[in-house]
Amino acid sequence: LCRPRNNCHDPLEGISVEYQPEEAFKRSEGMFRALAEHSVAGIFIFQDEEIVYVNPSLARSFGYEPDEMTGKLTPQDIIHAADISALSSRVQQSAEGQSKTERVTCRGIRKDDSQIEIEVYPTAFEYLGEPATMGTLIEATARVADDRDLQRLRTAVDQSMHGVMISDMQSRVLYANRAILRMFGLKEDASEVLGKYTGDYWQQDEERVKGRAELLRKGAYDGEVVFKRGDGSFFHGHVMA
């Protein structure tokens, strides 16, 4: 959306310098608006500490109508004060060519003062001949909440007193919590077992094969198993899968 400068003339076309740049600008602006107005992602333009454009999707995310934001609010009105500096820093890096457009996760402030989690992809550009910031914005409240729930679940499983191991269809270890590592007499570092064959920890691999077949046939397995520790000793365990 940078307005072309009126200092060029193509003699082969014979079009006046006043006419061609203005028409080109109007066409590019029209194409931008047509795309932006129907985008499911929020799109914005900030300039001189002012919101000069938001599309309907972004406005809805913050509980506004577009005309309630453009020319009336500043970025500080919709971005949490603690996150403004990170966003500004990324824009500055973009302007100096130090980084590509990358995601900035921050908190947004809605019209009713409630907070939402947002992901912003800002980039510096020139709008109407002056420096500006353009970017896309995606509301990520649900995803961030899911990530937090997943992290809590992982922490709970990792600290559980019950041994937990996850393997793939080829019986290779994908995950092992601290409790099961202790049971097998291993260091509490899952990297020691990741990718290894689960049969290495059963006294008899035939029993593991039978158990796996039952799991696939019935969708569940519940039984007593003799396992082998890292030092070669054995212990009895109860398996539920």
PDB file of C-alpha atoms in Angstrom:
ATOM      1  CA  LEU A   1       0.000   0.000   0.000  1.00  0.00           C
ATOM      2  CA  CYS A   2       2.853   2.363  -0.666  1.00  0.00           C
ATOM      3  CA  ARG A   3       1.603   5.194  -2.879  1.00  0.00           C
ATOM      4  CA  PRO A   4       3.893   5.429  -5.959  1.00  0.00           C
ATOM      5  CA  ARG A   5       5.845   8.620  -6.257  1.00  0.00           C
ATOM      6  CA  ASN A   6       4.845  11.000  -9.059  1.00  0.00           C
ATOM      7  CA  ASN A   7       8.291  11.292 -10.573  1.00  0.00           C
ATOM      8  CA  CYS A   8       8.216   8.724 -13.363  1.00  0.00           C
ATOM      9  CA  HIS A   9       6.934   8.782 -16.932  1.00  0.00           C
ATOM     10  CA  ASP A  10       6.856   6.060 -19.562  1.00  0.00           C
ATOM     11  CA  PRO A  11       7.105   7.782 -22.978  1.00  0.00           C
ATOM     12  CA  LEU A  12       6.018   4.615 -24.754  1.00  0.00           C
ATOM     13  CA  GLU A  13       2.657   4.655 -23.057  1.00  0.00           C
ATOM     14  CA  GLY A  14       2.074   8.372 -23.244  1.00  0.00           C
ATOM     15  CA  ILE A  15       0.201   8.405 -19.954  1.00  0.00           C
ATOM     16  CA  SER A  16       0.532  11.439 -17.734  1.00  0.00           C
ATOM     17  CA  VAL A  17       2.541  11.092 -14.541  1.00  0.00           C
ATOM     18  CA  GLU A  18      -0.384  12.453 -12.565  1.00  0.00           C
ATOM     19  CA  TYR A  19      -2.806   9.767 -13.786  1.00  0.00           C
ATOM     20  CA  GLN A  20      -0.949   6.452 -13.859  1.00  0.00           C
ATOM     21  CA  PRO A  21       0.454   6.344 -10.266  1.00  0.00           C
ATOM     22  CA  GLU A  22      -2.880   7.388  -8.728  1.00  0.00           C
ATOM     23  CA  GLU A  23      -4.824   4.752 -10.660  1.00  0.00           C
ATOM     24  CA  ALA A  24      -2.243   2.069  -9.779  1.00  0.00           C
ATOM     25  CA  PHE A  25      -2.506   2.995  -6.126  1.00  0.00           C
ATOM     26  CA  LYS A  26      -6.290   2.840  -6.175  1.00  0.00           C
ATOM     27  CA  ARG A  27      -6.221  -0.561  -7.846  1.00  0.00           C
ATOM     28  CA  SER A  28      -3.726  -2.000  -5.324  1.00  0.00           C
ATOM     29  CA  GLU A  29      -5.676  -0.526  -2.419  1.00  0.00           C
ATOM     30  CA  GLY A  30      -8.901  -2.008  -3.761  1.00  0.00           C
ATOM     31  CA  MET A  31      -7.327  -5.442  -4.109  1.00  0.00           C
ATOM     32  CA  PHE A  32      -5.933  -5.247  -0.574  1.00  0.00           C
ATOM     33  CA  ARG A  33      -9.278  -4.280   0.912  1.00  0.00           C
ATOM     34  CA  ALA A  34     -11.136  -6.995  -0.992  1.00  0.00           C
ATOM     35  CA  LEU A  35      -8.783  -9.621   0.440  1.00  0.00           C
ATOM     36  CA  ALA A  36      -8.555  -8.161   3.933  1.00  0.00           C
ATOM     37  CA  GLU A  37     -12.282  -7.595   4.441  1.00  0.00           C
ATOM     38  CA  HIS A  38     -13.006 -11.305   3.903  1.00  0.00           C
ATOM     39  CA  SER A  39      -9.965 -12.732   5.679  1.00  0.00           C
ATOM     40  CA  VAL A  40     -10.578 -14.965   8.698  1.00  0.00           C
ATOM     41  CA  ALA A  41      -7.313 -13.673  10.184  1.00  0.00           C
ATOM     42  CA  GLY A  42      -7.163 -10.233  11.735  1.00  0.00           C
ATOM     43  CA  ILE A  43      -5.299  -7.670   9.632  1.00  0.00           C
ATOM     44  CA  PHE A  44      -4.086  -4.285  10.882  1.00  0.00           C
ATOM     45  CA  ILE A  45      -2.072  -1.222   9.968  1.00  0.00           C
ATOM     46  CA  PHE A  46      -0.545   0.923  12.712  1.00  0.00           C
ATOM     47  CA  GLN A  47       1.082   4.271  11.942  1.00  0.00           C
ATOM     48  CA  ASP A  48       2.282   7.117  14.195  1.00  0.00           C
ATOM     49  CA  GLU A  49       0.908   5.354  17.294  1.00  0.00           C
ATOM     50  CA  GLU A  50      -2.529   5.193  15.680  1.00  0.00           C
ATOM     51  CA  ILE A  51      -4.657   2.366  14.325  1.00  0.00           C
ATOM     52  CA  VAL A  52      -5.295   3.381  10.719  1.00  0.00           C
ATOM     53  CA  TYR A  53      -6.882   0.146   9.511  1.00  0.00           C
ATOM     54  CA  VAL A  54      -8.360  -3.062  10.943  1.00  0.00           C
ATOM     55  CA  ASN A  55     -10.417  -5.628   9.093  1.00  0.00           C
ATOM     56  CA  PRO A  56     -13.746  -6.979  10.434  1.00  0.00           C
ATOM     57  CA  SER A  57     -12.158 -10.170  11.769  1.00  0.00           C
ATOM     58  CA  LEU A  58      -9.699  -8.292  13.975  1.00  0.00           C
ATOM     59  CA  ALA A  59     -12.381  -5.921  15.207  1.00  0.00           C
ATOM     60  CA  ARG A  60     -14.613  -8.865  16.205  1.00  0.00           C
ATOM     61  CA  SER A  61     -11.769 -10.448  18.173  1.00  0.00           C
ATOM     62  CA  PHE A  62     -11.600  -7.324  20.328  1.00  0.00           C
ATOM     63  CA  GLY A  63     -15.353  -6.747  20.558  1.00  0.00           C
ATOM     64  CA  TYR A  64     -15.407  -3.630  18.371  1.00  0.00           C
ATOM     65  CA  GLU A  65     -16.712  -2.528  15.024  1.00  0.00           C
ATOM     66  CA  PRO A  66     -13.911  -1.488  12.648  1.00  0.00           C
ATOM     67  CA  ASP A  67     -14.949   2.192  12.681  1.00  0.00           C
ATOM     68  CA  GLU A  68     -14.707   2.205  16.499  1.00  0.00           C
ATOM     69  CA  MET A  69     -11.002   1.432  16.199  1.00  0.00           C
ATOM     70  CA  THR A  70      -9.637   3.142  13.088  1.00  0.00           C
ATOM     71  CA  GLY A  71      -8.442   6.654  13.789  1.00  0.00           C
ATOM     72  CA  LYS A  72      -9.708   6.465  17.376  1.00  0.00           C
ATOM     73  CA  LEU A  73      -7.590   3.885  19.221  1.00  0.00           C
ATOM     74  CA  THR A  74      -3.863   3.318  19.551  1.00  0.00           C
ATOM     75  CA  PRO A  75      -1.999  -0.011  19.691  1.00  0.00           C
ATOM     76  CA  GLN A  76      -1.599   0.585  23.429  1.00  0.00           C
ATOM     77  CA  ASP A  77      -5.399   0.466  23.774  1.00  0.00           C
ATOM     78  CA  ILE A  78      -5.600  -3.125  22.543  1.00  0.00           C
ATOM     79  CA  ILE A  79      -2.208  -4.644  23.474  1.00  0.00           C
ATOM     80  CA  HIS A  80      -1.305  -5.336  27.106  1.00  0.00           C
ATOM     81  CA  ALA A  81       1.200  -2.798  28.418  1.00  0.00           C
ATOM     82  CA  ALA A  82       3.639  -5.536  29.430  1.00  0.00           C
ATOM     83  CA  ASP A  83       3.743  -6.880  25.867  1.00  0.00           C
ATOM     84  CA  ILE A  84       4.005  -3.673  23.817  1.00  0.00           C
ATOM     85  CA  SER A  85       7.799  -3.526  24.060  1.00  0.00           C
ATOM     86  CA  ALA A  86       8.250  -7.051  22.628  1.00  0.00           C
ATOM     87  CA  LEU A  87       5.985  -6.189  19.699  1.00  0.00           C
ATOM     88  CA  SER A  88       7.772  -2.878  19.073  1.00  0.00           C
ATOM     89  CA  SER A  89      11.161  -4.597  19.213  1.00  0.00           C
ATOM     90  CA  ARG A  90      10.123  -7.133  16.590  1.00  0.00           C
ATOM     91  CA  VAL A  91       8.844  -4.372  14.298  1.00  0.00           C
ATOM     92  CA  GLN A  92      12.119  -2.461  14.729  1.00  0.00           C
ATOM     93  CA  GLN A  93      14.103  -5.577  13.825  1.00  0.00           C
ATOM     94  CA  SER A  94      11.933  -5.994  10.734  1.00  0.00           C
ATOM     95  CA  ALA A  95      12.508  -2.371   9.720  1.00  0.00           C
ATOM     96  CA  GLU A  96      16.260  -2.828  10.041  1.00  0.00           C
ATOM     97  CA  GLY A  97      16.185  -6.080   8.089  1.00  0.00           C
ATOM     98  CA  GLN A  98      17.419  -8.070  11.090  1.00  0.00           C
ATOM     99  CA  SER A  99      14.624 -10.649  11.094  1.00  0.00           C
ATOM    100  CA  LYS A 100      11.830 -12.082   9.025  1.00  0.00           C
ATOM    101  CA  THR A 101       8.213 -11.752  10.065  1.00  0.00           C
ATOM    102  CA  GLU A 102       7.890 -13.953  13.142  1.00  0.00           C
ATOM    103  CA  ARG A 103       5.166 -14.620  15.644  1.00  0.00           C
ATOM    104  CA  VAL A 104       4.855 -12.544  18.788  1.00  0.00           C
ATOM    105  CA  THR A 105       2.560 -14.037  21.430  1.00  0.00           C
ATOM    106  CA  CYS A 106       0.983 -11.433  23.665  1.00  0.00           C
ATOM    107  CA  ARG A 107      -2.174 -10.435  25.495  1.00  0.00           C
ATOM    108  CA  GLY A 108      -4.891  -8.379  23.903  1.00  0.00           C
ATOM    109  CA  ILE A 109      -7.328  -6.074  25.700  1.00  0.00           C
ATOM    110  CA  ARG A 110     -10.935  -6.309  24.513  1.00  0.00           C
ATOM    111  CA  LYS A 111     -13.512  -3.530  24.573  1.00  0.00           C
ATOM    112  CA  ASP A 112     -14.973  -4.940  27.818  1.00  0.00           C
ATOM    113  CA  ASP A 113     -11.441  -4.968  29.374  1.00  0.00           C
ATOM    114  CA  SER A 114     -11.233  -8.764  29.302  1.00  0.00           C
ATOM    115  CA  GLN A 115      -7.977 -10.285  28.059  1.00  0.00           C
ATOM    116  CA  ILE A 116      -7.378 -12.639  25.160  1.00  0.00           C
ATOM    117  CA  GLU A 117      -4.263 -14.456  24.023  1.00  0.00           C
ATOM    118  CA  ILE A 118      -3.172 -13.394  20.545  1.00  0.00           C
ATOM    119  CA  GLU A 119      -0.454 -14.240  18.061  1.00  0.00           C
ATOM    120  CA  VAL A 120       0.777 -11.260  16.048  1.00  0.00           C
ATOM    121  CA  TYR A 121       2.877 -11.414  12.874  1.00  0.00           C
ATOM    122  CA  PRO A 122       4.088  -7.807  12.428  1.00  0.00           C
ATOM    123  CA  THR A 123       6.256  -6.327   9.715  1.00  0.00           C
ATOM    124  CA  ALA A 124       7.511  -2.834   8.998  1.00  0.00           C
ATOM    125  CA  PHE A 125       6.522  -1.274   5.667  1.00  0.00           C
ATOM    126  CA  GLU A 126       5.767   2.089   4.079  1.00  0.00           C
ATOM    127  CA  TYR A 127       2.201   3.329   3.915  1.00  0.00           C
ATOM    128  CA  LEU A 128       1.376   6.519   2.018  1.00  0.00           C
ATOM    129  CA  GLY A 129       5.072   7.329   1.964  1.00  0.00           C
ATOM    130  CA  GLU A 130       5.560   7.052   5.727  1.00  0.00           C
ATOM    131  CA  PRO A 131       6.816   4.245   8.028  1.00  0.00           C
ATOM    132  CA  ALA A 132       4.070   1.969   9.340  1.00  0.00           C
ATOM    133  CA  THR A 133       3.448  -1.476  10.768  1.00  0.00           C
ATOM    134  CA  MET A 134       1.263  -4.013   9.025  1.00  0.00           C
ATOM    135  CA  GLY A 135       0.512  -7.529  10.116  1.00  0.00           C
ATOM    136  CA  THR A 136      -1.887 -10.326  10.835  1.00  0.00           C
ATOM    137  CA  LEU A 137      -3.341 -11.254  14.197  1.00  0.00           C
ATOM    138  CA  ILE A 138      -4.817 -14.563  15.278  1.00  0.00           C
ATOM    139  CA  GLU A 139      -6.743 -15.121  18.489  1.00  0.00           C
ATOM    140  CA  ALA A 140      -5.082 -18.017  20.296  1.00  0.00           C
ATOM    141  CA  THR A 141      -6.886 -18.077  23.642  1.00  0.00           C
ATOM    142  CA  ALA A 142      -8.164 -21.649  23.195  1.00  0.00           C
ATOM    143  CA  ARG A 143      -4.858 -22.987  21.883  1.00  0.00           C
ATOM    144  CA  VAL A 144      -2.844 -21.354  24.663  1.00  0.00           C
ATOM    145  CA  ALA A 145      -5.258 -22.795  27.234  1.00  0.00           C
ATOM    146  CA  ASP A 146      -4.886 -26.241  25.639  1.00  0.00           C
ATOM    147  CA  ASP A 147      -1.090 -25.901  25.724  1.00  0.00           C
ATOM    148  CA  ARG A 148      -1.222 -25.039  29.422  1.00  0.00           C
ATOM    149  CA  ASP A 149      -3.523 -27.982  30.156  1.00  0.00           C
ATOM    150  CA  LEU A 150      -1.197 -30.286  28.225  1.00  0.00           C
ATOM    151  CA  GLN A 151       1.801 -29.016  30.173  1.00  0.00           C
ATOM    152  CA  ARG A 152      -0.031 -29.601  33.486  1.00  0.00           C
ATOM    153  CA  LEU A 153      -0.933 -33.125  32.371  1.00  0.00           C
ATOM    154  CA  ARG A 154       2.654 -33.840  31.331  1.00  0.00           C
ATOM    155  CA  THR A 155       3.926 -32.599  34.696  1.00  0.00           C
ATOM    156  CA  ALA A 156       1.399 -34.760  36.554  1.00  0.00           C
ATOM    157  CA  VAL A 157       2.337 -37.874  34.541  1.00  0.00           C
ATOM    158  CA  ASP A 158       6.058 -37.202  34.881  1.00  0.00           C
ATOM    159  CA  GLN A 159       5.745 -36.895  38.670  1.00  0.00           C
ATOM    160  CA  SER A 160       3.326 -39.808  39.105  1.00  0.00           C
ATOM    161  CA  MET A 161       4.313 -42.678  41.410  1.00  0.00           C
ATOM    162  CA  HIS A 162       3.039 -45.089  38.733  1.00  0.00           C
ATOM    163  CA  GLY A 163       5.314 -45.998  35.849  1.00  0.00           C
ATOM    164  CA  VAL A 164       4.159 -44.745  32.458  1.00  0.00           C
ATOM    165  CA  MET A 165       5.659 -45.742  29.124  1.00  0.00           C
ATOM    166  CA  ILE A 166       4.434 -44.919  25.617  1.00  0.00           C
ATOM    167  CA  SER A 167       5.567 -46.849  22.554  1.00  0.00           C
ATOM    168  CA  ASP A 168       4.773 -46.791  18.850  1.00  0.00           C
ATOM    169  CA  MET A 169       3.393 -49.604  16.692  1.00  0.00           C
ATOM    170  CA  GLN A 170       6.936 -50.913  16.196  1.00  0.00           C
ATOM    171  CA  SER A 171       7.330 -51.238  19.988  1.00  0.00           C
ATOM    172  CA  ARG A 172       9.859 -48.404  20.200  1.00  0.00           C
ATOM    173  CA  VAL A 173       9.810 -46.260  23.321  1.00  0.00           C
ATOM    174  CA  LEU A 174       8.437 -42.754  22.731  1.00  0.00           C
ATOM    175  CA  TYR A 175       8.066 -41.634  26.357  1.00  0.00           C
ATOM    176  CA  ALA A 176       8.982 -42.898  29.825  1.00  0.00           C
ATOM    177  CA  ASN A 177       8.258 -41.077  33.081  1.00  0.00           C
ATOM    178  CA  ARG A 178      10.562 -40.896  36.078  1.00  0.00           C
ATOM    179  CA  ALA A 179       8.813 -43.641  38.026  1.00  0.00           C
ATOM    180  CA  ILE A 180       9.263 -46.291  35.347  1.00  0.00           C
ATOM    181  CA  LEU A 181      12.895 -45.289  34.850  1.00  0.00           C
ATOM    182  CA  ARG A 182      13.467 -45.881  38.562  1.00  0.00           C
ATOM    183  CA  MET A 183      11.701 -49.265  38.335  1.00  0.00           C
ATOM    184  CA  PHE A 184      14.095 -50.354  35.615  1.00  0.00           C
ATOM    185  CA  GLY A 185      17.072 -49.065  37.585  1.00  0.00           C
ATOM    186  CA  LEU A 186      17.871 -46.411  35.010  1.00  0.00           C
ATOM    187  CA  LYS A 187      18.929 -42.799  35.368  1.00  0.00           C
ATOM    188  CA  GLU A 188      16.063 -40.347  35.445  1.00  0.00           C
ATOM    189  CA  ASP A 189      16.846 -39.296  31.907  1.00  0.00           C
ATOM    190  CA  ALA A 190      14.361 -40.580  29.334  1.00  0.00           C
ATOM    191  CA  SER A 191      16.881 -40.135  26.522  1.00  0.00           C
ATOM    192  CA  GLU A 192      18.488 -43.361  27.730  1.00  0.00           C
ATOM    193  CA  VAL A 193      15.466 -45.394  26.627  1.00  0.00           C
ATOM    194  CA  LEU A 194      13.847 -43.336  23.869  1.00  0.00           C
ATOM    195  CA  GLY A 195      13.762 -45.249  20.600  1.00  0.00           C
ATOM    196  CA  LYS A 196      14.706 -48.534  22.222  1.00  0.00           C
ATOM    197  CA  TYR A 197      12.773 -51.773  21.789  1.00  0.00           C
ATOM    198  CA  THR A 198      10.283 -52.358  24.624  1.00  0.00           C
ATOM    199  CA  GLY A 199      10.966 -56.107  24.470  1.00  0.00           C
ATOM    200  CA  ASP A 200      14.385 -55.398  25.974  1.00  0.00           C
ATOM    201  CA  TYR A 201      12.608 -54.769  29.299  1.00  0.00           C
ATOM    202  CA  TRP A 202      10.486 -57.919  29.383  1.00  0.00           C
ATOM    203  CA  GLN A 203      11.882 -61.186  30.778  1.00  0.00           C
ATOM    204  CA  GLN A 204      10.295 -63.082  27.908  1.00  0.00           C
ATOM    205  CA  ASP A 205       9.569 -61.304  24.636  1.00  0.00           C
ATOM    206  CA  GLU A 206       6.941 -63.917  23.771  1.00  0.00           C
ATOM    207  CA  GLU A 207       4.821 -62.633  26.654  1.00  0.00           C
ATOM    208  CA  ARG A 208       5.124 -59.106  25.310  1.00  0.00           C
ATOM    209  CA  VAL A 209       4.005 -60.299  21.864  1.00  0.00           C
ATOM    210  CA  LYS A 210       0.987 -62.078  23.385  1.00  0.00           C
ATOM    211  CA  GLY A 211       0.106 -59.005  25.430  1.00  0.00           C
ATOM    212  CA  ARG A 212       0.344 -56.745  22.393  1.00  0.00           C
ATOM    213  CA  ALA A 213      -1.870 -59.099  20.375  1.00  0.00           C
ATOM    214  CA  GLU A 214      -4.497 -59.002  23.127  1.00  0.00           C
ATOM    215  CA  LEU A 215      -4.272 -55.223  23.256  1.00  0.00           C
ATOM    216  CA  LEU A 216      -4.891 -54.964  19.519  1.00  0.00           C
ATOM    217  CA  ARG A 217      -7.697 -57.531  19.628  1.00  0.00           C
ATOM    218  CA  LYS A 218      -9.570 -56.247  22.680  1.00  0.00           C
ATOM    219  CA  GLY A 219      -8.416 -52.653  22.834  1.00  0.00           C
ATOM    220  CA  ALA A 220      -7.007 -53.146  26.343  1.00  0.00           C
ATOM    221  CA  TYR A 221      -4.531 -55.288  28.275  1.00  0.00           C
ATOM    222  CA  ASP A 222      -4.371 -55.999  32.008  1.00  0.00           C
ATOM    223  CA  GLY A 223      -1.927 -58.529  33.403  1.00  0.00           C
ATOM    224  CA  GLU A 224       1.081 -59.493  35.505  1.00  0.00           C
ATOM    225  CA  VAL A 225       4.461 -59.289  33.796  1.00  0.00           C
ATOM    226  CA  VAL A 226       8.052 -60.078  34.750  1.00  0.00           C
ATOM    227  CA  PHE A 227      10.307 -57.211  33.718  1.00  0.00           C
ATOM    228  CA  LYS A 228      14.074 -57.006  33.360  1.00  0.00           C
ATOM    229  CA  ARG A 229      16.055 -54.187  34.938  1.00  0.00           C
ATOM    230  CA  GLY A 230      19.061 -52.523  33.406  1.00  0.00           C
ATOM    231  CA  ASP A 231      21.381 -54.577  35.650  1.00  0.00           C
ATOM    232  CA  GLY A 232      19.826 -57.857  34.475  1.00  0.00           C
ATOM    233  CA  SER A 233      17.725 -58.515  37.591  1.00  0.00           C
ATOM    234  CA  PHE A 234      13.970 -59.116  37.373  1.00  0.00           C
ATOM    235  CA  PHE A 235      10.875 -57.759  39.063  1.00  0.00           C
ATOM    236  CA  HIS A 236       7.152 -58.388  38.838  1.00  0.00           C
ATOM    237  CA  GLY A 237       4.866 -55.613  37.627  1.00  0.00           C
ATOM    238  CA  HIS A 238       1.221 -55.107  36.840  1.00  0.00           C
ATOM    239  CA  VAL A 239       0.566 -53.708  33.372  1.00  0.00           C
ATOM    240  CA  MET A 240      -2.540 -51.874  32.178  1.00  0.00           C
ATOM    241  CA  ALA A 241      -2.632 -50.663  28.584  1.00  0.00           C
TER     242      ALA A 241
END
